[in-house]
Amino acid sequence: MGFFLETLIGGLMTGVLYSLVALGFVLIYKASSVFNFAQGVMVLFAALAMARFSEWIPQWTGIESKVLANVLAFMVAAVLMLILAWLVERLALRHLVSQPEATLLMATIGIGFFLEGFGQSVFGSNVYNIDIGMPKDPLFVAQGLFEGGILIDSQELVAALIATLLVAALVLFFQKTSTGRALRAVADDHQAAQSVGIPLARMWVIVWFVAGLSALVAGMVWGSKLGVQFSISTLALRALPVVILGGLTSVPGAIVAGLIVGAGEKLSEIYLGPFVGGGIEVWFAYVLALLVLLVRPQGLFGEKIIDRV
Amino acid sequence: MIYRENGQFKTSYRSDQQIFPIAQDRWVMLALLLVAFVVVPLTASSYVFSAILIPVVILALAALGTNILIGYCGQISLGSGAFMAVGAYGAWNVIMRVPGMPLIGALLLGGVFAAIFGVLFGLPSLRVKGLYLAVTTLAAQFFADWMFYRVKWLTMDSPSISVTAPDVSVFGIALDSYASKYLFCLTLLVLLALACKNLVRSAIGREWMAIRDMDVAAAVIGIRPTYAKLTAFAVSSFIIGVAGALWGFFYLGSWEPAAFGLDMSLELLFMVIIGGLGSIMGNFIGAAFMVVLPILIRLGLPALGSVLGMQLGTAEAAHLELMLFGVLIVWFLIVEPHGLARLWSTGKQKLRLWPFPH
């Protein structure tokens, strides 16, 4: 029982990070019907920028404090994501309005290719570390209940906390600020939003920036756990079924589905994997999403689309 | 002036319904076929065969299959690589396990396996649409990857992960030279492209297009979505499967599941979009573009580096290639979202009036 709980908790914490990446997808899709295949590369790019600047800034400016260097690096990376958002809107999306979804999807793949090459040629393609001073010791809780207690990776705990904070901040932003409200209006109906005076182009920039920020946080957390390297961009492929499972347009859906997928992946790998040869983590989420979609084609929390002729 | 169709009268339904109703088109097509079948094999060097011609022909076939599904039936799929893998491993298993199996039989069976796999993963398309479907087809991709890595029976317990294609022959002729491989693939491509062209002109093709344009409306006028979508998945993955088998046997020689990974699927999708959704001609152009462009970039990069006064190592060159590729994709989508095939037909339209624009 203790082992089961341990697996479950570990899975849930990974799930929070999936939710974070999935949120990036959902935000962009809601506001502009663009399925952003480049989200994974954005995570990689942001993490690379953060890792390298936290190394470079002390060299350039002679700042001693690790915290200050990290904060500065985070801010520089955030500014980079803002510039990226602006460029994407200006150079690509603006010209691709009203194209079919497949074309937009391809365009984001192109953006992904570019970012991948650009990020690695500017920041280098080795494995880098982000050291934001996460505690590394494992925690043991509930020792009275089970023999040996439940082992919790404190790194994962901090990661999950950071992710939860960001999600909460995003929810507040969308619910309470006027920009957030405008974004929700854009998501509901482009034309209606435009006709009441919401500048569509600026909203897209904001949404890409917010997605970039969540990519940055996800990249920072994953990067400090596993090191920043190319494989981080495949994280997005893990998050795709999360988006679909939760429903493409639903923010709470992304969060809940992330938790389900994170926990399900770990549990299935441990309790189901040995029977089928292991390694089922890679497709478990996809098959789960597929099965759920057969029952609920709009995902767990997606809007039901009613077609009329 | 050259491309003028007045004076060409059609006096029977038969002549009205030809694939190329205009005489000039027929002649151009014949000339192209002549060049592809006779002139090219006689003149091409082995580098051109192995780096350009054979991959272009095989990928054009795979793109053809992908286009049936995406361009004609409107079901966005990111799982084409998986169908290729099933075709390749299927054909390989058949040829290794059944003694005396002819190559063509193995290829067709590989296609049939891929078709079954495709229909299985096409089932969600009955409930799920658009981008949801695109992601669920990724399930096929990851599942196939996993299956060929982990299920040892499928690779006949090969000690390394990769499997190697046996020497093959057709009707007693060994396919060991580049020219013979090229001609074999080209013949298959032409036959299947002709079949597809006729298929999309027939009732079933029209049903696919109706589903693509608006599935609810199509259902209302009596088209069975189940039947139309699943046949599209079957035909498409059959062709992709055959292409996958060719890719394994004639281009790679020996391969592992990673050869048919997500990159392959994306590449096929890109070929179809660049070439032109819903156009048979577009597949050829798209495949040629996708194969030739990286070669050109690789050849051009050192020159670019010397102009900029930089020494480009292989890592930098690879990154630059990625960047250029990304920019080109986006640029292309902006400039000609309907694909290169549209340019081709615009050109034809202009030629009809040339030199008098009005």
PDB file of C-alpha atoms in Angstrom, chain B residues 221-327:
ATOM      1  CA  ILE B 221     -27.477  13.714 -48.429  1.00  0.00           C
ATOM      2  CA  GLY B 222     -26.997  10.021 -47.809  1.00  0.00           C
ATOM      3  CA  ILE B 223     -23.251   9.440 -47.723  1.00  0.00           C
ATOM      4  CA  ARG B 224     -22.282   6.947 -45.052  1.00  0.00           C
ATOM      5  CA  PRO B 225     -19.506   8.613 -43.036  1.00  0.00           C
ATOM      6  CA  THR B 226     -18.417   5.291 -41.535  1.00  0.00           C
ATOM      7  CA  TYR B 227     -17.921   3.712 -44.919  1.00  0.00           C
ATOM      8  CA  ALA B 228     -16.279   6.743 -46.520  1.00  0.00           C
ATOM      9  CA  LYS B 229     -13.850   7.428 -43.675  1.00  0.00           C
ATOM     10  CA  LEU B 230     -12.822   3.830 -43.150  1.00  0.00           C
ATOM     11  CA  THR B 231     -12.279   3.200 -46.858  1.00  0.00           C
ATOM     12  CA  ALA B 232     -10.141   6.332 -46.980  1.00  0.00           C
ATOM     13  CA  PHE B 233      -8.108   5.033 -44.040  1.00  0.00           C
ATOM     14  CA  ALA B 234      -7.794   1.608 -45.661  1.00  0.00           C
ATOM     15  CA  VAL B 235      -6.771   2.825 -49.128  1.00  0.00           C
ATOM     16  CA  SER B 236      -4.453   5.447 -47.715  1.00  0.00           C
ATOM     17  CA  SER B 237      -2.666   3.160 -45.303  1.00  0.00           C
ATOM     18  CA  PHE B 238      -2.435   0.409 -47.922  1.00  0.00           C
ATOM     19  CA  ILE B 239      -0.502   2.739 -50.192  1.00  0.00           C
ATOM     20  CA  ILE B 240       1.583   4.112 -47.347  1.00  0.00           C
ATOM     21  CA  GLY B 241       2.315   0.562 -46.249  1.00  0.00           C
ATOM     22  CA  VAL B 242       3.552  -0.427 -49.706  1.00  0.00           C
ATOM     23  CA  ALA B 243       5.689   2.709 -49.749  1.00  0.00           C
ATOM     24  CA  GLY B 244       7.036   1.811 -46.321  1.00  0.00           C
ATOM     25  CA  ALA B 245       8.031  -1.634 -47.526  1.00  0.00           C
ATOM     26  CA  LEU B 246       9.778  -0.122 -50.546  1.00  0.00           C
ATOM     27  CA  TRP B 247      11.508   2.406 -48.285  1.00  0.00           C
ATOM     28  CA  GLY B 248      12.827  -0.375 -46.091  1.00  0.00           C
ATOM     29  CA  PHE B 249      13.792  -2.771 -48.874  1.00  0.00           C
ATOM     30  CA  PHE B 250      15.179  -0.425 -51.485  1.00  0.00           C
ATOM     31  CA  TYR B 251      16.271   2.743 -49.739  1.00  0.00           C
ATOM     32  CA  LEU B 252      17.318   1.809 -46.217  1.00  0.00           C
ATOM     33  CA  GLY B 253      18.304  -1.803 -46.702  1.00  0.00           C
ATOM     34  CA  SER B 254      18.296  -2.362 -42.978  1.00  0.00           C
ATOM     35  CA  TRP B 255      16.247  -0.365 -40.555  1.00  0.00           C
ATOM     36  CA  GLU B 256      14.914   0.001 -37.047  1.00  0.00           C
ATOM     37  CA  PRO B 257      11.662   1.493 -35.774  1.00  0.00           C
ATOM     38  CA  ALA B 258      13.207   4.967 -35.433  1.00  0.00           C
ATOM     39  CA  ALA B 259      13.401   5.168 -39.233  1.00  0.00           C
ATOM     40  CA  PHE B 260       9.621   5.449 -39.284  1.00  0.00           C
ATOM     41  CA  GLY B 261       9.263   7.771 -36.342  1.00  0.00           C
ATOM     42  CA  LEU B 262       7.325  10.962 -35.859  1.00  0.00           C
ATOM     43  CA  ASP B 263       9.779  12.865 -38.067  1.00  0.00           C
ATOM     44  CA  MET B 264       8.723  10.730 -41.003  1.00  0.00           C
ATOM     45  CA  SER B 265       5.060  11.483 -40.344  1.00  0.00           C
ATOM     46  CA  LEU B 266       5.713  15.199 -40.149  1.00  0.00           C
ATOM     47  CA  GLU B 267       7.788  15.066 -43.308  1.00  0.00           C
ATOM     48  CA  LEU B 268       4.956  13.344 -45.162  1.00  0.00           C
ATOM     49  CA  LEU B 269       2.439  15.863 -43.886  1.00  0.00           C
ATOM     50  CA  PHE B 270       4.727  18.622 -45.018  1.00  0.00           C
ATOM     51  CA  MET B 271       5.121  17.091 -48.482  1.00  0.00           C
ATOM     52  CA  VAL B 272       1.387  16.912 -48.848  1.00  0.00           C
ATOM     53  CA  ILE B 273       0.830  20.500 -47.777  1.00  0.00           C
ATOM     54  CA  ILE B 274       3.691  21.923 -49.813  1.00  0.00           C
ATOM     55  CA  GLY B 275       2.723  19.833 -52.815  1.00  0.00           C
ATOM     56  CA  GLY B 276      -0.942  20.640 -52.580  1.00  0.00           C
ATOM     57  CA  LEU B 277      -3.759  19.097 -50.552  1.00  0.00           C
ATOM     58  CA  GLY B 278      -6.088  17.105 -52.740  1.00  0.00           C
ATOM     59  CA  SER B 279      -3.863  16.880 -55.769  1.00  0.00           C
ATOM     60  CA  ILE B 280      -2.209  13.764 -57.167  1.00  0.00           C
ATOM     61  CA  MET B 281       0.361  15.810 -59.052  1.00  0.00           C
ATOM     62  CA  GLY B 282       1.208  17.707 -55.871  1.00  0.00           C
ATOM     63  CA  ASN B 283       2.620  14.597 -54.198  1.00  0.00           C
ATOM     64  CA  PHE B 284       5.364  14.254 -56.773  1.00  0.00           C
ATOM     65  CA  ILE B 285       6.306  17.903 -56.503  1.00  0.00           C
ATOM     66  CA  GLY B 286       6.124  17.832 -52.717  1.00  0.00           C
ATOM     67  CA  ALA B 287       8.293  14.733 -52.412  1.00  0.00           C
ATOM     68  CA  ALA B 288      10.866  16.083 -54.860  1.00  0.00           C
ATOM     69  CA  PHE B 289      10.948  19.376 -52.982  1.00  0.00           C
ATOM     70  CA  MET B 290      11.427  17.741 -49.593  1.00  0.00           C
ATOM     71  CA  VAL B 291      14.232  15.493 -50.796  1.00  0.00           C
ATOM     72  CA  VAL B 292      16.096  18.021 -52.890  1.00  0.00           C
ATOM     73  CA  LEU B 293      15.836  21.004 -50.549  1.00  0.00           C
ATOM     74  CA  PRO B 294      17.984  19.593 -47.707  1.00  0.00           C
ATOM     75  CA  ILE B 295      20.594  18.495 -50.259  1.00  0.00           C
ATOM     76  CA  LEU B 296      20.684  21.979 -51.736  1.00  0.00           C
ATOM     77  CA  ILE B 297      20.940  23.538 -48.295  1.00  0.00           C
ATOM     78  CA  ARG B 298      23.774  21.213 -47.393  1.00  0.00           C
ATOM     79  CA  LEU B 299      25.599  22.060 -50.604  1.00  0.00           C
ATOM     80  CA  GLY B 300      24.927  25.772 -50.294  1.00  0.00           C
ATOM     81  CA  LEU B 301      25.847  26.204 -46.633  1.00  0.00           C
ATOM     82  CA  PRO B 302      29.662  26.090 -46.998  1.00  0.00           C
ATOM     83  CA  ALA B 303      29.414  28.785 -49.658  1.00  0.00           C
ATOM     84  CA  LEU B 304      27.213  30.857 -47.364  1.00  0.00           C
ATOM     85  CA  GLY B 305      29.693  30.339 -44.554  1.00  0.00           C
ATOM     86  CA  SER B 306      32.610  31.562 -46.626  1.00  0.00           C
ATOM     87  CA  VAL B 307      30.627  34.629 -47.712  1.00  0.00           C
ATOM     88  CA  LEU B 308      29.924  35.457 -44.078  1.00  0.00           C
ATOM     89  CA  GLY B 309      33.502  34.641 -43.181  1.00  0.00           C
ATOM     90  CA  MET B 310      32.544  31.894 -40.766  1.00  0.00           C
ATOM     91  CA  GLN B 311      33.756  28.373 -40.447  1.00  0.00           C
ATOM     92  CA  LEU B 312      30.693  26.165 -40.340  1.00  0.00           C
ATOM     93  CA  GLY B 313      31.193  22.945 -38.442  1.00  0.00           C
ATOM     94  CA  THR B 314      28.783  20.054 -38.848  1.00  0.00           C
ATOM     95  CA  ALA B 315      26.843  21.013 -35.719  1.00  0.00           C
ATOM     96  CA  GLU B 316      26.431  24.617 -36.832  1.00  0.00           C
ATOM     97  CA  ALA B 317      25.492  23.467 -40.308  1.00  0.00           C
ATOM     98  CA  ALA B 318      22.859  21.132 -38.892  1.00  0.00           C
ATOM     99  CA  HIS B 319      21.402  23.955 -36.792  1.00  0.00           C
ATOM    100  CA  LEU B 320      21.442  26.368 -39.709  1.00  0.00           C
ATOM    101  CA  GLU B 321      19.756  23.760 -41.840  1.00  0.00           C
ATOM    102  CA  LEU B 322      16.997  23.400 -39.266  1.00  0.00           C
ATOM    103  CA  MET B 323      16.537  27.158 -39.124  1.00  0.00           C
ATOM    104  CA  LEU B 324      16.447  27.600 -42.879  1.00  0.00           C
ATOM    105  CA  PHE B 325      14.042  24.728 -43.140  1.00  0.00           C
ATOM    106  CA  GLY B 326      11.732  26.217 -40.554  1.00  0.00           C
ATOM    107  CA  VAL B 327      11.771  29.614 -42.217  1.00  0.00           C
TER     108      VAL B 327
END
